[in-house]
Short mmCIF file of N, CA, C and O in Angstrom, two decimals:
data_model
loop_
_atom_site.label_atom_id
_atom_site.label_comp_id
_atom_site.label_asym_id
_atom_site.label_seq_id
_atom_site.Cartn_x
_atom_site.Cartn_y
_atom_site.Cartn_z
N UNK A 1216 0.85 -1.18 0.00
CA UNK A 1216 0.00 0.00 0.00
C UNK A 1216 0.89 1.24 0.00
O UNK A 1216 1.72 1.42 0.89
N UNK A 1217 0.69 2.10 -1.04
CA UNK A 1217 1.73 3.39 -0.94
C UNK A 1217 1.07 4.08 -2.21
O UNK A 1217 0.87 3.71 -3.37
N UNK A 1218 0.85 5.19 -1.51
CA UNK A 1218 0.29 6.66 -2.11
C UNK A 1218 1.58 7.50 -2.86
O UNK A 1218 2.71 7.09 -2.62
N UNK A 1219 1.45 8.37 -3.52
CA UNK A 1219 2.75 9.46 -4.04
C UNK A 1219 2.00 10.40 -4.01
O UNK A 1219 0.79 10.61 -4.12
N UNK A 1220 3.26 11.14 -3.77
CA UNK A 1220 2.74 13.21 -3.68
C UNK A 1220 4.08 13.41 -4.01
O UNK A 1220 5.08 12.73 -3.79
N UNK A 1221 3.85 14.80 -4.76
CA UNK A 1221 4.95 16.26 -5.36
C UNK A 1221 5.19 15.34 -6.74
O UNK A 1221 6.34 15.09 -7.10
N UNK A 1222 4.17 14.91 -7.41
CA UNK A 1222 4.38 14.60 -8.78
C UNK A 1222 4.98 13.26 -8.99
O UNK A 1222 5.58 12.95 -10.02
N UNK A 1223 4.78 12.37 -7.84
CA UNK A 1223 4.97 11.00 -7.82
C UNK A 1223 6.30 10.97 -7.52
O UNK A 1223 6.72 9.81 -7.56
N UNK A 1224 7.16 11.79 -7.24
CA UNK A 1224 8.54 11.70 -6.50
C UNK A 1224 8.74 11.26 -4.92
O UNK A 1224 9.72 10.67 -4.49
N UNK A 1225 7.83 11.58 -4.33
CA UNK A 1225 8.25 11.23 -3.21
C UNK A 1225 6.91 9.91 -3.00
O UNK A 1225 6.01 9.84 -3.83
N UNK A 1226 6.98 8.74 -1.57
CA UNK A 1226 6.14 7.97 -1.47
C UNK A 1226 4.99 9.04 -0.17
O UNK A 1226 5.31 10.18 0.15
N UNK A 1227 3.95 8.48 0.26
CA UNK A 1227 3.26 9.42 1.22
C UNK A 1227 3.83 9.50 2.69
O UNK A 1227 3.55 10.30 3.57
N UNK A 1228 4.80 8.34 2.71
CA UNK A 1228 5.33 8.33 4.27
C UNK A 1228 6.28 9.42 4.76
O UNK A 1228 6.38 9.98 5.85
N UNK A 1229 7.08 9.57 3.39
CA UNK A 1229 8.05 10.01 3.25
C UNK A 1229 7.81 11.62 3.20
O UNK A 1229 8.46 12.42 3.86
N UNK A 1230 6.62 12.01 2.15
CA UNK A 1230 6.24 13.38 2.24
C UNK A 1230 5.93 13.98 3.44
O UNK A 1230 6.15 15.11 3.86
N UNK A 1231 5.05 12.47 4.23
CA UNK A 1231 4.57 13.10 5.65
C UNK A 1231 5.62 13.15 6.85
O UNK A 1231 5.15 13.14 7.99
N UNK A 1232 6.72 13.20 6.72
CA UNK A 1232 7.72 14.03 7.39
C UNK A 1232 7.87 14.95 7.04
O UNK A 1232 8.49 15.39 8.01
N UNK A 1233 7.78 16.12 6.05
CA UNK A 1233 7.87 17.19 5.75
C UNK A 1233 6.46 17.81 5.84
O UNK A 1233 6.70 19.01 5.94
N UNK A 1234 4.75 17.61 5.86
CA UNK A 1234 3.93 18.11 5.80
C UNK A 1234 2.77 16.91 6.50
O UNK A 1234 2.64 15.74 6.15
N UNK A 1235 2.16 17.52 7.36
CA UNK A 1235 0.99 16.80 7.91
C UNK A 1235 0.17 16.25 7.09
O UNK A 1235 -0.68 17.08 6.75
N UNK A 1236 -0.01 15.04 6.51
CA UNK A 1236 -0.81 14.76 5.62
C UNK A 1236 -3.01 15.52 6.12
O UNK A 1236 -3.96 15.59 5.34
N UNK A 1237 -2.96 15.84 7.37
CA UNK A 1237 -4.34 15.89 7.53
C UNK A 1237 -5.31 17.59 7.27
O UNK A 1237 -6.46 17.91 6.95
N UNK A 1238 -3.98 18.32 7.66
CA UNK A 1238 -4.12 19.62 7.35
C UNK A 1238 -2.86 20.08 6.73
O UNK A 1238 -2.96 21.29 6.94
N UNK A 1239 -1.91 19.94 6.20
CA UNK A 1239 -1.54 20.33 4.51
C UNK A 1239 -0.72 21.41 5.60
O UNK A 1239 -1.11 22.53 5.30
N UNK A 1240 0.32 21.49 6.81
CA UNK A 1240 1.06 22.29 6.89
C UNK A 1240 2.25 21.50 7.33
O UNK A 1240 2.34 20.29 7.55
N UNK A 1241 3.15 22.45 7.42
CA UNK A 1241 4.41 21.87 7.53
C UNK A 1241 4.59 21.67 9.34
O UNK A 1241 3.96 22.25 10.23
N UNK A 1242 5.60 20.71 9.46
CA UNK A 1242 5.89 20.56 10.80
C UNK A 1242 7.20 21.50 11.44
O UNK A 1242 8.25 21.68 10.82
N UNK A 1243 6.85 22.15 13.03
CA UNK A 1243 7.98 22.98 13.53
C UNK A 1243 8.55 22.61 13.95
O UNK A 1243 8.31 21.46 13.58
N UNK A 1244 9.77 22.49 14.94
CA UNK A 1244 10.44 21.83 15.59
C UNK A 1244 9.74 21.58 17.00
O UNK A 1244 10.55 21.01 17.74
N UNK A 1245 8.98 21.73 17.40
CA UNK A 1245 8.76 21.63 18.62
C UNK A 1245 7.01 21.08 18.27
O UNK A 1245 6.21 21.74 18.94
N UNK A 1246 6.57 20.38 17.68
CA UNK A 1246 5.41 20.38 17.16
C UNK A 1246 5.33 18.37 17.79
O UNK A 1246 6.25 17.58 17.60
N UNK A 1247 4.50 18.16 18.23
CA UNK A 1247 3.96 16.29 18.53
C UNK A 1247 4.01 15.54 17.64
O UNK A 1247 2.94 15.10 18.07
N UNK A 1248 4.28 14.67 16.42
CA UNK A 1248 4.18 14.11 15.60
C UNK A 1248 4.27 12.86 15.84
O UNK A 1248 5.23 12.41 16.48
N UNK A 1249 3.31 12.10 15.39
CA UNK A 1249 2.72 10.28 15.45
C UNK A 1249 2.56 9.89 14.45
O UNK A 1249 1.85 10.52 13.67
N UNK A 1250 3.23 8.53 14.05
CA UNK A 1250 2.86 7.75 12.82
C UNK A 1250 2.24 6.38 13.15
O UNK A 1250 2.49 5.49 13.96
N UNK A 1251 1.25 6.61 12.10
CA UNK A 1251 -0.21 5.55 11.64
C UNK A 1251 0.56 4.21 11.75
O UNK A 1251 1.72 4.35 11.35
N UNK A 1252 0.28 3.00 12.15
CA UNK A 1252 0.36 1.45 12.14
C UNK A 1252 0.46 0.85 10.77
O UNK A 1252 1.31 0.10 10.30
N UNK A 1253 -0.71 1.40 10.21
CA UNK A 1253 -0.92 1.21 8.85
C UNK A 1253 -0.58 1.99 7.72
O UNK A 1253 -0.15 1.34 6.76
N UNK A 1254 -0.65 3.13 7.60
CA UNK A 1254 0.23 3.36 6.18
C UNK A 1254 1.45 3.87 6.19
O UNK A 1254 2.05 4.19 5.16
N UNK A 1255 2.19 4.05 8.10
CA UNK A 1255 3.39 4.40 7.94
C UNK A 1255 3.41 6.18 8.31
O UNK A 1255 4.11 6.68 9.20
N UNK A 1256 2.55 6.90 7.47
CA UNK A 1256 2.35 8.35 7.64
C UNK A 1256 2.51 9.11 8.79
O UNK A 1256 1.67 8.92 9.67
N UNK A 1257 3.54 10.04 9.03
CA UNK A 1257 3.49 10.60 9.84
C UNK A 1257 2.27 11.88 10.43
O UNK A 1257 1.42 12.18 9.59
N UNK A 1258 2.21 12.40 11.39
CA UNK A 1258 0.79 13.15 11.47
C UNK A 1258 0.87 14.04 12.44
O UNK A 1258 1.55 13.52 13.33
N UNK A 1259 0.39 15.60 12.87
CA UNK A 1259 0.53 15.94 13.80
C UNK A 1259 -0.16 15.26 15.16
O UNK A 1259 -1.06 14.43 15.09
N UNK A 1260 0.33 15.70 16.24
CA UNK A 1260 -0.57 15.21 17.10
C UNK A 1260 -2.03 15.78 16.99
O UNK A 1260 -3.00 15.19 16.53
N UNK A 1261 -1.97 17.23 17.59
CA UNK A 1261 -3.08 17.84 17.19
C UNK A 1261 -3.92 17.70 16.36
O UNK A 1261 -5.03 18.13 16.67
N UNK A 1262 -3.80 17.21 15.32
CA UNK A 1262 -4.73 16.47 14.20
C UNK A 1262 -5.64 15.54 14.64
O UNK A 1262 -6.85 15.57 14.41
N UNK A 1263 -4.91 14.53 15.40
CA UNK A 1263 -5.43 13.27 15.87
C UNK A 1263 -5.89 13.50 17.33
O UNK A 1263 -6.30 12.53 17.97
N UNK A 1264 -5.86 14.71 17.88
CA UNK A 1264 -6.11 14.59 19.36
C UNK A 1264 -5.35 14.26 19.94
O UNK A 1264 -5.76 14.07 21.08
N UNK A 1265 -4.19 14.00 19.81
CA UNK A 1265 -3.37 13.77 20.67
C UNK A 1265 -2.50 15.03 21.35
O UNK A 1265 -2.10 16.01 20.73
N UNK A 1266 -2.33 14.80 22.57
CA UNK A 1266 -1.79 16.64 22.75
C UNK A 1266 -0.75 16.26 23.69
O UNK A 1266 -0.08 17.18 24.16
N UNK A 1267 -0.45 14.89 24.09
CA UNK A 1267 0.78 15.20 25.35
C UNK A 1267 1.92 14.10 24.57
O UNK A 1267 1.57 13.90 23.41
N UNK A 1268 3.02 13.45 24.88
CA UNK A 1268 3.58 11.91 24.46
C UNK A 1268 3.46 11.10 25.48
O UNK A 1268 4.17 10.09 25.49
N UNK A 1269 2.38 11.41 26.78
CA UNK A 1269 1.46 10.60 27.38
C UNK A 1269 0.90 9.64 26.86
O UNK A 1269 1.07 8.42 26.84
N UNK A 1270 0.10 10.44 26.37
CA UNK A 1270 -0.99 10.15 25.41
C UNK A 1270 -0.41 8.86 24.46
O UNK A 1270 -0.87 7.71 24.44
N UNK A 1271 0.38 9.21 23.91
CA UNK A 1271 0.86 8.04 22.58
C UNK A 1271 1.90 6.68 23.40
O UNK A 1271 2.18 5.56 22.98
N UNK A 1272 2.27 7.35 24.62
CA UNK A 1272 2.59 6.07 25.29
C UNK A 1272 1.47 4.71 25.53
O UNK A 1272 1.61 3.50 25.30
N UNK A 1273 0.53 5.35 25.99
CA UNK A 1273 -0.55 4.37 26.21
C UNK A 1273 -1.36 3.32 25.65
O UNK A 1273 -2.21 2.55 26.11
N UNK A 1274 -0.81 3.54 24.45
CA UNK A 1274 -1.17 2.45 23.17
C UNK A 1274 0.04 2.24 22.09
O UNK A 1274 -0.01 2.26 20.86
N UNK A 1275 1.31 2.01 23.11
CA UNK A 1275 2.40 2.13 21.59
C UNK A 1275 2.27 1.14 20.65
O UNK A 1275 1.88 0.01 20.96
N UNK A 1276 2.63 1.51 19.28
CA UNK A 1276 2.63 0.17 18.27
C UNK A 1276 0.50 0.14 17.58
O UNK A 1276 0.14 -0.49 16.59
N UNK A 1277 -0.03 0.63 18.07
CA UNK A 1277 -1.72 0.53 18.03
C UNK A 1277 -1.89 1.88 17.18
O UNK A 1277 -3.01 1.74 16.67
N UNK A 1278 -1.53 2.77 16.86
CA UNK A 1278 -1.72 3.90 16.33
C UNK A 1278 -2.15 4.14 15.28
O UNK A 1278 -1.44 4.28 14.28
N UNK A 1279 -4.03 4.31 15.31
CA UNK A 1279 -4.31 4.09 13.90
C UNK A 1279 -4.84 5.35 13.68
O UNK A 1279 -5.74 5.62 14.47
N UNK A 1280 -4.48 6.47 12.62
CA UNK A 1280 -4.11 7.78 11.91
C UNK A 1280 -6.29 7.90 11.53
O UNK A 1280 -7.04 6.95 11.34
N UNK A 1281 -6.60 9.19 11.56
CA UNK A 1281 -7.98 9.32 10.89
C UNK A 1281 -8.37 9.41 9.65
O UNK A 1281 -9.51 9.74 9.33
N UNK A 1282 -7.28 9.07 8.68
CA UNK A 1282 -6.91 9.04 7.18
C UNK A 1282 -7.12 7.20 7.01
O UNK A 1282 -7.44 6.58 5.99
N UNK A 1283 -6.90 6.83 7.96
CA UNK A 1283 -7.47 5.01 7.63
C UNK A 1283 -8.02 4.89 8.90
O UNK A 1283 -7.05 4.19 9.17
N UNK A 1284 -8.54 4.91 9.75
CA UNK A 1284 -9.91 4.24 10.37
C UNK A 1284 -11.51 4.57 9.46
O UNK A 1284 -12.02 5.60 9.03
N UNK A 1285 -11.81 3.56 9.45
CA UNK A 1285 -13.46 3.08 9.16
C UNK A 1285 -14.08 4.72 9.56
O UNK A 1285 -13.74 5.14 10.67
N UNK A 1286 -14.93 5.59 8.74
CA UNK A 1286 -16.29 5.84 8.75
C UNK A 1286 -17.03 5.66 9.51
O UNK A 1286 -18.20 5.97 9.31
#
């Protein structure tokens, strides 16, 4: 399973280290970032609700992104 972005040069995992796939901005240095189980994608926290690395302790390895959970 693998998506492309910037004209099929890069794969989507890979883009989503440079840009939040959920809201289309770039990441700061000091910004939460979590990647999906399933497609790999990195993501802000804030996107996903996640707001502490509490938070992402509590289910490590389980991390499923709102770009692939079910509807």
């Amino acid at each position: 399973f693998c998506l492309w972005e910037n004209n099929y040069t890069e794969c989507a995992p890979c883009h989503s280290l440079v840009q939040c796939p959920v809201c289309t901005k770039a990441y700061r240095t000091d910004d939460l970032i979590v990647q999906c189980t399933i497609c790999d994608r990195w993501l802000h926290g804030s996107c996903e609700h996640i707001l502490s690395e509490d938070s992402t302790l509590s289910t490590p390895g389980d991390f499923i992104c709102s770009l692939c959970r079910p509807t």
